[in-house]
Amino acid sequence: MPSWNKIREHEVTDERWFWSRRSVIQSALALGLAPNAIAADILRSEGGQGKDDAPSWLTEKIKRAIPETDPLRQSEEPAPFEIVSGYNNFYEFGTDKRDPASESGSFEPWPWSIQVEGEVEKPGARSLEDLIRPHQIEERIYRLRCVEAWSMVIPWLGIPLRSLIDQLKPTSQAKFVRFETVLRPSEMPGQRALFPSIDYPYVEGLRMDEAMHPLTFLAVGVYGQSLPKQNGAPIRLVVPWKYGFKSIKSIAKISFVRDQPKTTWELSNSREYGFYANVNPSVNHPRWSQASE
Ligand SMILES: Nc1nc2c(c(=O)[nH]1)N[C@H]1C(S)=C(S)[C@@H](COP(=O)(O)O)O[C@H]1N2
Ligand SMILES: [Mo]
């Protein structure tokens, strides 16, 4: 039986190597053995500063996460941390797969709050701590499939979206949940682009029953640490049965609404990217096959 069935995902070799290499660099830095610029550069290139910036309530909670125990998860070998945090789609930082890791240096996710709006008991701004701390953090290993026909298996840490919805208490008028990514052009070079490829802020949405599905997840970490900026720090959606673009990053606003929200990719090209976007290998994208990945 593969080792990932017995140990927590963040204890597997890739990640152990990753952090031990990092701590070697950090101790060398402390002892004055490594030139600062070089060491800082290595640390930056290895997945951002998420681990250092996250508040201790979150890193402590993440350490106590319930490990994934899904017996159906066969032969799904997780992608190495370097790939999960080095090959990304996050247009706010650029359209190249390497841009989110290299261009997210000025993004400062902490402290974070989320604006809660619409058909809900108590609208208003809520700190991420208020929203996450009451819940048990779980590990979920999901295959994230991008509509571009690639996928990776990722060990997320977070809470079911449903737990947050239960906490927020939407009214019976709420039929959809609408999510918005933070709008910070000064920290996000893609949002400053003269001819941006999509409109900002990035918007996504789910029908209420999809949002309440037990697999629908709000990730605050990956591979045993808080989320790197390029993966959507400090909090992003993960919907394992929908194409990756539904899994909106760096969520700053959650609205409970009556009507189906207009989402970013639907607005930019509704023929290619619909609201529901359920993964289905037998339905081709208008410009390419979805049969394999
Ligand atoms: N705000 C925002 N969220 C986003 C995107 C984006 O460009 N901006 N890209 C989406 C797409 S197309 C994919 S495939 C996934 C990629 O997530 P990952 O980089 O953590 O693998 O994030 C999704 N969430
Ligand atoms: Mo994607």
PDB file of C-alpha atoms and ligand atoms in Angstrom:
ATOM      1  CA  MET A   1       0.000   0.000   0.000  1.00  0.00           C
ATOM      2  CA  PRO A   2       1.456   3.404  -0.911  1.00  0.00           C
ATOM      3  CA  SER A   3       2.729   5.384   2.040  1.00  0.00           C
ATOM      4  CA  TRP A   4       0.213   8.192   1.570  1.00  0.00           C
ATOM      5  CA  ASN A   5      -2.437   5.937   3.018  1.00  0.00           C
ATOM      6  CA  LYS A   6      -0.677   5.839   6.364  1.00  0.00           C
ATOM      7  CA  ILE A   7       0.944   9.216   6.836  1.00  0.00           C
ATOM      8  CA  ARG A   8      -0.279  12.738   6.514  1.00  0.00           C
ATOM      9  CA  GLU A   9       0.253  14.186   3.103  1.00  0.00           C
ATOM     10  CA  HIS A  10       2.526  16.956   4.341  1.00  0.00           C
ATOM     11  CA  GLU A  11       4.859  14.320   5.778  1.00  0.00           C
ATOM     12  CA  VAL A  12       5.677  12.801   2.398  1.00  0.00           C
ATOM     13  CA  THR A  13       9.159  13.126   1.003  1.00  0.00           C
ATOM     14  CA  ASP A  14       8.678  15.952  -1.478  1.00  0.00           C
ATOM     15  CA  GLU A  15       7.476  18.304   1.175  1.00  0.00           C
ATOM     16  CA  ARG A  16       9.941  17.158   3.835  1.00  0.00           C
ATOM     17  CA  TRP A  17      12.754  17.851   1.431  1.00  0.00           C
ATOM     18  CA  PHE A  18      11.223  21.144   0.544  1.00  0.00           C
ATOM     19  CA  TRP A  19      11.103  22.501   4.094  1.00  0.00           C
ATOM     20  CA  SER A  20      14.375  20.978   5.260  1.00  0.00           C
ATOM     21  CA  ARG A  21      16.117  22.632   2.334  1.00  0.00           C
ATOM     22  CA  ARG A  22      14.386  25.838   3.297  1.00  0.00           C
ATOM     23  CA  SER A  23      15.415  25.604   6.954  1.00  0.00           C
ATOM     24  CA  VAL A  24      19.000  24.889   5.952  1.00  0.00           C
ATOM     25  CA  ILE A  25      18.945  28.095   3.946  1.00  0.00           C
ATOM     26  CA  GLN A  26      17.307  29.962   6.820  1.00  0.00           C
ATOM     27  CA  SER A  27      19.867  28.777   9.379  1.00  0.00           C
ATOM     28  CA  ALA A  28      22.679  29.615   6.990  1.00  0.00           C
ATOM     29  CA  LEU A  29      21.119  33.045   6.678  1.00  0.00           C
ATOM     30  CA  ALA A  30      20.923  33.457  10.461  1.00  0.00           C
ATOM     31  CA  LEU A  31      24.581  32.455  10.851  1.00  0.00           C
ATOM     32  CA  GLY A  32      25.594  34.848   8.114  1.00  0.00           C
ATOM     33  CA  LEU A  33      26.790  31.953   5.960  1.00  0.00           C
ATOM     34  CA  ALA A  34      24.635  32.742   2.926  1.00  0.00           C
ATOM     35  CA  PRO A  35      24.579  36.023   1.069  1.00  0.00           C
ATOM     36  CA  ASN A  36      21.171  37.557   1.898  1.00  0.00           C
ATOM     37  CA  ALA A  37      20.155  38.341  -1.642  1.00  0.00           C
ATOM     38  CA  ILE A  38      20.823  34.838  -2.913  1.00  0.00           C
ATOM     39  CA  ALA A  39      19.145  33.111   0.030  1.00  0.00           C
ATOM     40  CA  ALA A  40      16.114  35.407  -0.121  1.00  0.00           C
ATOM     41  CA  ASP A  41      15.865  34.687  -3.810  1.00  0.00           C
ATOM     42  CA  ILE A  42      15.917  30.923  -3.231  1.00  0.00           C
ATOM     43  CA  LEU A  43      13.257  31.216  -0.521  1.00  0.00           C
ATOM     44  CA  ARG A  44      11.099  33.336  -2.800  1.00  0.00           C
ATOM     45  CA  SER A  45      11.427  30.974  -5.729  1.00  0.00           C
ATOM     46  CA  GLU A  46      10.401  28.097  -3.463  1.00  0.00           C
ATOM     47  CA  GLY A  47       6.786  28.989  -3.124  1.00  0.00           C
ATOM     48  CA  GLY A  48       6.444  32.481  -1.705  1.00  0.00           C
ATOM     49  CA  GLN A  49       6.459  33.562   1.911  1.00  0.00           C
ATOM     50  CA  GLY A  50       3.079  32.111   2.876  1.00  0.00           C
ATOM     51  CA  LYS A  51       4.406  29.997   5.707  1.00  0.00           C
ATOM     52  CA  ASP A  52       6.120  32.925   7.411  1.00  0.00           C
ATOM     53  CA  ASP A  53       3.345  35.483   6.949  1.00  0.00           C
ATOM     54  CA  ALA A  54       0.389  33.458   8.188  1.00  0.00           C
ATOM     55  CA  PRO A  55      -0.744  34.192  11.763  1.00  0.00           C
ATOM     56  CA  SER A  56       0.031  31.561  14.381  1.00  0.00           C
ATOM     57  CA  TRP A  57      -3.642  30.703  15.054  1.00  0.00           C
ATOM     58  CA  LEU A  58      -3.780  29.403  11.480  1.00  0.00           C
ATOM     59  CA  THR A  59      -0.456  27.579  11.365  1.00  0.00           C
ATOM     60  CA  GLU A  60      -1.317  25.935  14.690  1.00  0.00           C
ATOM     61  CA  LYS A  61      -4.759  24.882  13.423  1.00  0.00           C
ATOM     62  CA  ILE A  62      -3.217  23.497  10.250  1.00  0.00           C
ATOM     63  CA  LYS A  63      -0.863  21.341  12.332  1.00  0.00           C
ATOM     64  CA  ARG A  64      -3.910  19.766  14.004  1.00  0.00           C
ATOM     65  CA  ALA A  65      -5.730  19.060  10.713  1.00  0.00           C
ATOM     66  CA  ILE A  66      -7.595  15.770  10.326  1.00  0.00           C
ATOM     67  CA  PRO A  67      -5.640  13.759   7.734  1.00  0.00           C
ATOM     68  CA  GLU A  68      -7.399  12.582   4.568  1.00  0.00           C
ATOM     69  CA  THR A  69      -8.682   9.035   4.896  1.00  0.00           C
ATOM     70  CA  ASP A  70     -10.680   8.593   1.691  1.00  0.00           C
ATOM     71  CA  PRO A  71     -10.515   4.856   0.875  1.00  0.00           C
ATOM     72  CA  LEU A  72     -11.420   5.594  -2.759  1.00  0.00           C
ATOM     73  CA  ARG A  73      -8.258   7.569  -3.302  1.00  0.00           C
ATOM     74  CA  GLN A  74      -6.267   4.925  -5.154  1.00  0.00           C
ATOM     75  CA  SER A  75      -3.139   5.592  -7.217  1.00  0.00           C
ATOM     76  CA  GLU A  76      -3.644   9.327  -6.980  1.00  0.00           C
ATOM     77  CA  GLU A  77      -0.048  10.282  -6.299  1.00  0.00           C
ATOM     78  CA  PRO A  78      -0.008  13.970  -5.282  1.00  0.00           C
ATOM     79  CA  ALA A  79       1.969  16.369  -7.429  1.00  0.00           C
ATOM     80  CA  PRO A  80       5.215  17.562  -5.784  1.00  0.00           C
ATOM     81  CA  PHE A  81       4.952  20.866  -3.892  1.00  0.00           C
ATOM     82  CA  GLU A  82       7.265  22.527  -6.417  1.00  0.00           C
ATOM     83  CA  ILE A  83       4.730  21.804  -9.173  1.00  0.00           C
ATOM     84  CA  VAL A  84       1.664  22.718  -7.116  1.00  0.00           C
ATOM     85  CA  SER A  85       3.239  26.081  -6.242  1.00  0.00           C
ATOM     86  CA  GLY A  86       5.226  26.641  -9.432  1.00  0.00           C
ATOM     87  CA  TYR A  87       2.776  25.956 -12.278  1.00  0.00           C
ATOM     88  CA  ASN A  88      -0.319  28.095 -11.681  1.00  0.00           C
ATOM     89  CA  ASN A  89      -3.184  29.976 -13.224  1.00  0.00           C
ATOM     90  CA  PHE A  90      -3.721  33.264 -11.408  1.00  0.00           C
ATOM     91  CA  TYR A  91      -4.149  35.949 -14.052  1.00  0.00           C
ATOM     92  CA  GLU A  92      -3.975  38.720 -11.438  1.00  0.00           C
ATOM     93  CA  PHE A  93      -0.217  38.040 -11.460  1.00  0.00           C
ATOM     94  CA  GLY A  94       0.171  37.368 -15.191  1.00  0.00           C
ATOM     95  CA  THR A  95      -0.881  34.794 -17.767  1.00  0.00           C
ATOM     96  CA  ASP A  96       2.270  32.662 -17.865  1.00  0.00           C
ATOM     97  CA  LYS A  97       2.174  29.572 -15.630  1.00  0.00           C
ATOM     98  CA  ARG A  98       5.290  30.818 -13.793  1.00  0.00           C
ATOM     99  CA  ASP A  99       4.035  34.375 -13.242  1.00  0.00           C
ATOM    100  CA  PRO A 100       1.939  33.695 -10.111  1.00  0.00           C
ATOM    101  CA  ALA A 101       5.016  32.388  -8.262  1.00  0.00           C
ATOM    102  CA  SER A 102       7.421  35.051  -9.511  1.00  0.00           C
ATOM    103  CA  GLU A 103       5.148  38.130  -9.649  1.00  0.00           C
ATOM    104  CA  SER A 104       3.260  37.796  -6.345  1.00  0.00           C
ATOM    105  CA  GLY A 105       6.023  39.187  -4.114  1.00  0.00           C
ATOM    106  CA  SER A 106       4.207  42.452  -3.285  1.00  0.00           C
ATOM    107  CA  PHE A 107       0.881  40.791  -2.507  1.00  0.00           C
ATOM    108  CA  GLU A 108       0.291  41.039   1.281  1.00  0.00           C
ATOM    109  CA  PRO A 109      -2.602  38.775   2.252  1.00  0.00           C
ATOM    110  CA  TRP A 110      -2.389  39.331   6.031  1.00  0.00           C
ATOM    111  CA  PRO A 111      -4.436  40.533   7.837  1.00  0.00           C
ATOM    112  CA  TRP A 112      -7.436  39.373   5.747  1.00  0.00           C
ATOM    113  CA  SER A 113     -11.137  39.983   5.978  1.00  0.00           C
ATOM    114  CA  ILE A 114     -14.082  38.941   3.851  1.00  0.00           C
ATOM    115  CA  GLN A 115     -17.062  41.138   3.050  1.00  0.00           C
ATOM    116  CA  VAL A 116     -20.234  39.087   3.562  1.00  0.00           C
ATOM    117  CA  GLU A 117     -23.249  40.454   1.677  1.00  0.00           C
ATOM    118  CA  GLY A 118     -26.770  39.833   0.468  1.00  0.00           C
ATOM    119  CA  GLU A 119     -29.354  37.348   1.721  1.00  0.00           C
ATOM    120  CA  VAL A 120     -27.651  36.546   5.007  1.00  0.00           C
ATOM    121  CA  GLU A 121     -28.402  36.994   8.693  1.00  0.00           C
ATOM    122  CA  LYS A 122     -25.607  39.458   9.483  1.00  0.00           C
ATOM    123  CA  PRO A 123     -23.961  41.169   6.477  1.00  0.00           C
ATOM    124  CA  GLY A 124     -20.657  42.960   6.982  1.00  0.00           C
ATOM    125  CA  ALA A 125     -16.893  42.559   7.073  1.00  0.00           C
ATOM    126  CA  ARG A 126     -15.593  39.537   8.972  1.00  0.00           C
ATOM    127  CA  SER A 127     -11.995  38.707   9.789  1.00  0.00           C
ATOM    128  CA  LEU A 128     -10.688  35.455   8.360  1.00  0.00           C
ATOM    129  CA  GLU A 129     -10.001  34.391  11.927  1.00  0.00           C
ATOM    130  CA  ASP A 130     -13.725  34.787  12.811  1.00  0.00           C
ATOM    131  CA  LEU A 131     -14.664  32.688   9.821  1.00  0.00           C
ATOM    132  CA  ILE A 132     -12.098  29.878  10.018  1.00  0.00           C
ATOM    133  CA  ARG A 133     -11.070  29.517  13.648  1.00  0.00           C
ATOM    134  CA  PRO A 134     -14.352  27.956  14.868  1.00  0.00           C
ATOM    135  CA  HIS A 135     -13.938  25.045  12.419  1.00  0.00           C
ATOM    136  CA  GLN A 136     -11.815  21.917  12.336  1.00  0.00           C
ATOM    137  CA  ILE A 137      -9.277  21.985   9.507  1.00  0.00           C
ATOM    138  CA  GLU A 138      -9.291  18.893   7.308  1.00  0.00           C
ATOM    139  CA  GLU A 139      -7.023  17.584   4.619  1.00  0.00           C
ATOM    140  CA  ARG A 140      -8.646  16.825   1.244  1.00  0.00           C
ATOM    141  CA  ILE A 141      -6.754  15.338  -1.650  1.00  0.00           C
ATOM    142  CA  TYR A 142      -8.452  16.351  -4.868  1.00  0.00           C
ATOM    143  CA  ARG A 143      -7.623  16.224  -8.536  1.00  0.00           C
ATOM    144  CA  LEU A 144      -7.749  19.768  -9.865  1.00  0.00           C
ATOM    145  CA  ARG A 145      -8.498  19.646 -13.563  1.00  0.00           C
ATOM    146  CA  CYS A 146      -7.968  22.780 -15.594  1.00  0.00           C
ATOM    147  CA  VAL A 147     -10.164  23.302 -18.644  1.00  0.00           C
ATOM    148  CA  GLU A 148      -6.865  23.524 -20.583  1.00  0.00           C
ATOM    149  CA  ALA A 149      -6.716  19.681 -20.245  1.00  0.00           C
ATOM    150  CA  TRP A 150      -4.051  19.276 -17.557  1.00  0.00           C
ATOM    151  CA  SER A 151      -4.591  18.240 -13.978  1.00  0.00           C
ATOM    152  CA  MET A 152      -2.786  17.753 -10.707  1.00  0.00           C
ATOM    153  CA  VAL A 153      -3.564  15.964  -7.475  1.00  0.00           C
ATOM    154  CA  ILE A 154      -3.279  18.410  -4.588  1.00  0.00           C
ATOM    155  CA  PRO A 155      -3.380  17.858  -0.794  1.00  0.00           C
ATOM    156  CA  TRP A 156      -5.461  20.843   0.373  1.00  0.00           C
ATOM    157  CA  LEU A 157      -6.136  21.885   3.976  1.00  0.00           C
ATOM    158  CA  GLY A 158      -9.283  23.755   4.858  1.00  0.00           C
ATOM    159  CA  ILE A 159     -12.951  23.461   5.749  1.00  0.00           C
ATOM    160  CA  PRO A 160     -16.050  22.385   3.850  1.00  0.00           C
ATOM    161  CA  LEU A 161     -17.699  25.526   2.425  1.00  0.00           C
ATOM    162  CA  ARG A 162     -20.862  24.183   3.968  1.00  0.00           C
ATOM    163  CA  SER A 163     -19.503  24.735   7.514  1.00  0.00           C
ATOM    164  CA  LEU A 164     -18.976  28.415   6.737  1.00  0.00           C
ATOM    165  CA  ILE A 165     -22.413  28.752   5.144  1.00  0.00           C
ATOM    166  CA  ASP A 166     -23.994  27.191   8.237  1.00  0.00           C
ATOM    167  CA  GLN A 167     -22.098  29.719  10.358  1.00  0.00           C
ATOM    168  CA  LEU A 168     -23.195  32.688   8.219  1.00  0.00           C
ATOM    169  CA  LYS A 169     -26.872  31.646   8.059  1.00  0.00           C
ATOM    170  CA  PRO A 170     -28.148  32.728   4.636  1.00  0.00           C
ATOM    171  CA  THR A 171     -31.883  33.424   4.336  1.00  0.00           C
ATOM    172  CA  SER A 172     -34.269  31.183   2.368  1.00  0.00           C
ATOM    173  CA  GLN A 173     -34.002  33.745  -0.467  1.00  0.00           C
ATOM    174  CA  ALA A 174     -30.358  32.787  -1.129  1.00  0.00           C
ATOM    175  CA  LYS A 175     -30.254  30.613  -4.263  1.00  0.00           C
ATOM    176  CA  PHE A 176     -26.609  31.157  -5.314  1.00  0.00           C
ATOM    177  CA  VAL A 177     -23.305  32.076  -3.667  1.00  0.00           C
ATOM    178  CA  ARG A 178     -21.158  34.635  -5.457  1.00  0.00           C
ATOM    179  CA  PHE A 179     -17.429  34.978  -4.751  1.00  0.00           C
ATOM    180  CA  GLU A 180     -15.077  37.819  -5.591  1.00  0.00           C
ATOM    181  CA  THR A 181     -11.267  37.884  -5.597  1.00  0.00           C
ATOM    182  CA  VAL A 182      -9.523  40.832  -3.967  1.00  0.00           C
ATOM    183  CA  LEU A 183      -8.956  43.872  -6.197  1.00  0.00           C
ATOM    184  CA  ARG A 184      -5.486  45.265  -5.484  1.00  0.00           C
ATOM    185  CA  PRO A 185      -3.890  46.608  -8.658  1.00  0.00           C
ATOM    186  CA  SER A 186      -0.958  47.976  -6.650  1.00  0.00           C
ATOM    187  CA  GLU A 187      -0.068  44.442  -5.522  1.00  0.00           C
ATOM    188  CA  MET A 188      -1.303  42.496  -8.558  1.00  0.00           C
ATOM    189  CA  PRO A 189       0.477  43.330 -11.823  1.00  0.00           C
ATOM    190  CA  GLY A 190      -2.113  41.490 -13.946  1.00  0.00           C
ATOM    191  CA  GLN A 191      -4.808  43.892 -12.675  1.00  0.00           C
ATOM    192  CA  ARG A 192      -2.676  46.833 -13.884  1.00  0.00           C
ATOM    193  CA  ALA A 193      -2.310  45.477 -17.421  1.00  0.00           C
ATOM    194  CA  LEU A 194      -3.249  47.938 -20.163  1.00  0.00           C
ATOM    195  CA  PHE A 195      -5.256  45.299 -22.028  1.00  0.00           C
ATOM    196  CA  PRO A 196      -6.177  42.719 -19.373  1.00  0.00           C
ATOM    197  CA  SER A 197      -7.283  39.320 -20.720  1.00  0.00           C
ATOM    198  CA  ILE A 198     -10.193  39.186 -18.257  1.00  0.00           C
ATOM    199  CA  ASP A 199     -12.145  41.706 -16.167  1.00  0.00           C
ATOM    200  CA  TYR A 200     -11.279  42.240 -12.522  1.00  0.00           C
ATOM    201  CA  PRO A 201     -12.237  41.525  -9.836  1.00  0.00           C
ATOM    202  CA  TYR A 202     -12.455  37.841 -10.754  1.00  0.00           C
ATOM    203  CA  VAL A 203     -15.969  36.547  -9.975  1.00  0.00           C
ATOM    204  CA  GLU A 204     -17.230  32.998  -9.537  1.00  0.00           C
ATOM    205  CA  GLY A 205     -20.379  31.406  -8.233  1.00  0.00           C
ATOM    206  CA  LEU A 206     -22.148  28.213  -7.239  1.00  0.00           C
ATOM    207  CA  ARG A 207     -25.782  27.205  -6.968  1.00  0.00           C
ATOM    208  CA  MET A 208     -26.679  26.832  -3.283  1.00  0.00           C
ATOM    209  CA  ASP A 209     -26.923  23.026  -3.419  1.00  0.00           C
ATOM    210  CA  GLU A 210     -23.473  22.823  -5.049  1.00  0.00           C
ATOM    211  CA  ALA A 211     -22.084  25.166  -2.404  1.00  0.00           C
ATOM    212  CA  MET A 212     -23.579  22.942   0.326  1.00  0.00           C
ATOM    213  CA  HIS A 213     -22.163  19.727  -1.151  1.00  0.00           C
ATOM    214  CA  PRO A 214     -19.836  18.055   1.390  1.00  0.00           C
ATOM    215  CA  LEU A 215     -16.952  17.907  -1.141  1.00  0.00           C
ATOM    216  CA  THR A 216     -17.024  21.656  -1.873  1.00  0.00           C
ATOM    217  CA  PHE A 217     -14.043  23.039  -0.011  1.00  0.00           C
ATOM    218  CA  LEU A 218     -12.501  26.293   1.166  1.00  0.00           C
ATOM    219  CA  ALA A 219      -8.736  25.819   1.260  1.00  0.00           C
ATOM    220  CA  VAL A 220      -6.496  27.818   3.600  1.00  0.00           C
ATOM    221  CA  GLY A 221      -3.481  25.573   3.182  1.00  0.00           C
ATOM    222  CA  VAL A 222      -1.718  23.024   1.038  1.00  0.00           C
ATOM    223  CA  TYR A 223       0.941  20.426   1.858  1.00  0.00           C
ATOM    224  CA  GLY A 224       0.872  21.136   5.583  1.00  0.00           C
ATOM    225  CA  GLN A 225       1.376  24.891   5.335  1.00  0.00           C
ATOM    226  CA  SER A 226      -0.771  27.954   4.793  1.00  0.00           C
ATOM    227  CA  LEU A 227      -1.550  28.692   1.134  1.00  0.00           C
ATOM    228  CA  PRO A 228       1.255  30.184  -0.948  1.00  0.00           C
ATOM    229  CA  LYS A 229       0.233  33.449  -2.599  1.00  0.00           C
ATOM    230  CA  GLN A 230       0.289  31.871  -6.047  1.00  0.00           C
ATOM    231  CA  ASN A 231      -2.289  29.277  -4.932  1.00  0.00           C
ATOM    232  CA  GLY A 232      -4.735  31.911  -3.690  1.00  0.00           C
ATOM    233  CA  ALA A 233      -3.629  32.981  -0.222  1.00  0.00           C
ATOM    234  CA  PRO A 234      -5.137  33.229   2.252  1.00  0.00           C
ATOM    235  CA  ILE A 235      -8.365  31.458   1.204  1.00  0.00           C
ATOM    236  CA  ARG A 236      -9.650  29.971  -2.047  1.00  0.00           C
ATOM    237  CA  LEU A 237     -12.434  27.735  -3.259  1.00  0.00           C
ATOM    238  CA  VAL A 238     -11.864  24.145  -4.465  1.00  0.00           C
ATOM    239  CA  VAL A 239     -14.679  22.353  -6.301  1.00  0.00           C
ATOM    240  CA  PRO A 240     -13.262  18.964  -7.293  1.00  0.00           C
ATOM    241  CA  TRP A 241     -15.873  18.048  -9.934  1.00  0.00           C
ATOM    242  CA  LYS A 242     -15.697  21.358 -11.795  1.00  0.00           C
ATOM    243  CA  TYR A 243     -13.029  22.800 -14.081  1.00  0.00           C
ATOM    244  CA  GLY A 244     -10.294  24.706 -12.259  1.00  0.00           C
ATOM    245  CA  PHE A 245     -11.515  28.192 -13.181  1.00  0.00           C
ATOM    246  CA  LYS A 246     -14.464  27.740 -10.780  1.00  0.00           C
ATOM    247  CA  SER A 247     -11.970  27.423  -7.902  1.00  0.00           C
ATOM    248  CA  ILE A 248     -11.596  31.147  -7.264  1.00  0.00           C
ATOM    249  CA  LYS A 249      -8.543  32.407  -5.361  1.00  0.00           C
ATOM    250  CA  SER A 250      -7.909  35.032  -2.662  1.00  0.00           C
ATOM    251  CA  ILE A 251     -11.595  35.501  -1.842  1.00  0.00           C
ATOM    252  CA  ALA A 252     -12.450  38.967  -0.490  1.00  0.00           C
ATOM    253  CA  LYS A 253     -16.231  38.958  -0.861  1.00  0.00           C
ATOM    254  CA  ILE A 254     -18.974  36.339  -0.455  1.00  0.00           C
ATOM    255  CA  SER A 255     -22.526  37.298  -1.431  1.00  0.00           C
ATOM    256  CA  PHE A 256     -25.681  35.260  -1.041  1.00  0.00           C
ATOM    257  CA  VAL A 257     -27.890  36.138  -3.997  1.00  0.00           C
ATOM    258  CA  ARG A 258     -31.235  35.302  -5.592  1.00  0.00           C
ATOM    259  CA  ASP A 259     -30.066  35.228  -9.215  1.00  0.00           C
ATOM    260  CA  GLN A 260     -27.319  33.286 -10.961  1.00  0.00           C
ATOM    261  CA  PRO A 261     -24.221  35.501 -10.816  1.00  0.00           C
ATOM    262  CA  LYS A 262     -22.367  36.568 -13.950  1.00  0.00           C
ATOM    263  CA  THR A 263     -18.953  34.931 -13.675  1.00  0.00           C
ATOM    264  CA  THR A 264     -15.655  36.142 -15.107  1.00  0.00           C
ATOM    265  CA  TRP A 265     -14.993  33.454 -17.717  1.00  0.00           C
ATOM    266  CA  GLU A 266     -18.629  33.264 -18.716  1.00  0.00           C
ATOM    267  CA  LEU A 267     -18.579  37.014 -19.349  1.00  0.00           C
ATOM    268  CA  SER A 268     -15.361  36.784 -21.361  1.00  0.00           C
ATOM    269  CA  ASN A 269     -16.458  33.766 -23.453  1.00  0.00           C
ATOM    270  CA  SER A 270     -19.759  32.117 -22.552  1.00  0.00           C
ATOM    271  CA  ARG A 271     -19.567  29.599 -25.406  1.00  0.00           C
ATOM    272  CA  GLU A 272     -16.350  28.108 -24.001  1.00  0.00           C
ATOM    273  CA  TYR A 273     -16.757  28.590 -20.252  1.00  0.00           C
ATOM    274  CA  GLY A 274     -20.213  28.097 -18.796  1.00  0.00           C
ATOM    275  CA  PHE A 275     -21.495  28.700 -15.297  1.00  0.00           C
ATOM    276  CA  TYR A 276     -21.728  25.013 -14.376  1.00  0.00           C
ATOM    277  CA  ALA A 277     -18.442  23.810 -15.954  1.00  0.00           C
ATOM    278  CA  ASN A 278     -18.656  20.249 -14.613  1.00  0.00           C
ATOM    279  CA  VAL A 279     -15.676  18.118 -15.639  1.00  0.00           C
ATOM    280  CA  ASN A 280     -16.791  15.820 -18.436  1.00  0.00           C
ATOM    281  CA  PRO A 281     -14.211  14.107 -20.684  1.00  0.00           C
ATOM    282  CA  SER A 282     -16.887  13.267 -23.255  1.00  0.00           C
ATOM    283  CA  VAL A 283     -17.841  16.906 -23.847  1.00  0.00           C
ATOM    284  CA  ASN A 284     -15.113  18.686 -25.783  1.00  0.00           C
ATOM    285  CA  HIS A 285     -14.108  22.274 -25.317  1.00  0.00           C
ATOM    286  CA  PRO A 286     -15.063  24.081 -28.558  1.00  0.00           C
ATOM    287  CA  ARG A 287     -11.358  24.374 -29.448  1.00  0.00           C
ATOM    288  CA  TRP A 288      -9.876  21.129 -28.080  1.00  0.00           C
ATOM    289  CA  SER A 289     -10.682  17.655 -26.768  1.00  0.00           C
ATOM    290  CA  GLN A 290     -11.330  17.010 -23.073  1.00  0.00           C
ATOM    291  CA  ALA A 291     -10.954  13.248 -23.533  1.00  0.00           C
ATOM    292  CA  SER A 292      -7.528  13.060 -21.896  1.00  0.00           C
ATOM    293  CA  GLU A 293      -5.363  15.181 -19.633  1.00  0.00           C
TER     294      GLU A 293
HETATM  295  N1  LIG B   1      -8.743  34.933  -8.878  1.00  0.00           N
HETATM  296  C1  LIG B   1      -8.414  33.929  -9.695  1.00  0.00           C
HETATM  297  N2  LIG B   1      -8.750  32.661  -9.353  1.00  0.00           N
HETATM  298  C2  LIG B   1      -8.422  31.637 -10.176  1.00  0.00           C
HETATM  299  C3  LIG B   1      -7.747  31.874 -11.409  1.00  0.00           C
HETATM  300  C4  LIG B   1      -7.399  33.216 -11.728  1.00  0.00           C
HETATM  301  O1  LIG B   1      -6.793  33.530 -12.775  1.00  0.00           O
HETATM  302  N3  LIG B   1      -7.756  34.212 -10.843  1.00  0.00           N
HETATM  303  N4  LIG B   1      -7.468  30.813 -12.247  1.00  0.00           N
HETATM  304  C5  LIG B   1      -8.318  29.618 -12.103  1.00  0.00           C
HETATM  305  C6  LIG B   1      -7.838  28.500 -12.902  1.00  0.00           C
HETATM  306  S1  LIG B   1      -8.098  28.608 -14.572  1.00  0.00           S
HETATM  307  C7  LIG B   1      -7.299  27.370 -12.348  1.00  0.00           C
HETATM  308  S2  LIG B   1      -6.917  26.019 -13.286  1.00  0.00           S
HETATM  309  C8  LIG B   1      -7.009  27.308 -10.891  1.00  0.00           C
HETATM  310  C9  LIG B   1      -5.536  26.962 -10.668  1.00  0.00           C
HETATM  311  O2  LIG B   1      -5.260  26.772  -9.304  1.00  0.00           O
HETATM  312  P1  LIG B   1      -3.765  26.448  -8.847  1.00  0.00           P
HETATM  313  O3  LIG B   1      -2.863  27.451  -9.501  1.00  0.00           O
HETATM  314  O4  LIG B   1      -3.748  26.550  -7.349  1.00  0.00           O
HETATM  315  O5  LIG B   1      -3.449  25.053  -9.332  1.00  0.00           O
HETATM  316  O6  LIG B   1      -7.287  28.542 -10.212  1.00  0.00           O
HETATM  317  C10 LIG B   1      -8.473  29.203 -10.647  1.00  0.00           C
HETATM  318  N5  LIG B   1      -8.739  30.345  -9.803  1.00  0.00           N
HETATM  319 MO    MO B   2      -7.885  26.542 -15.374  1.00  0.00          MO
END
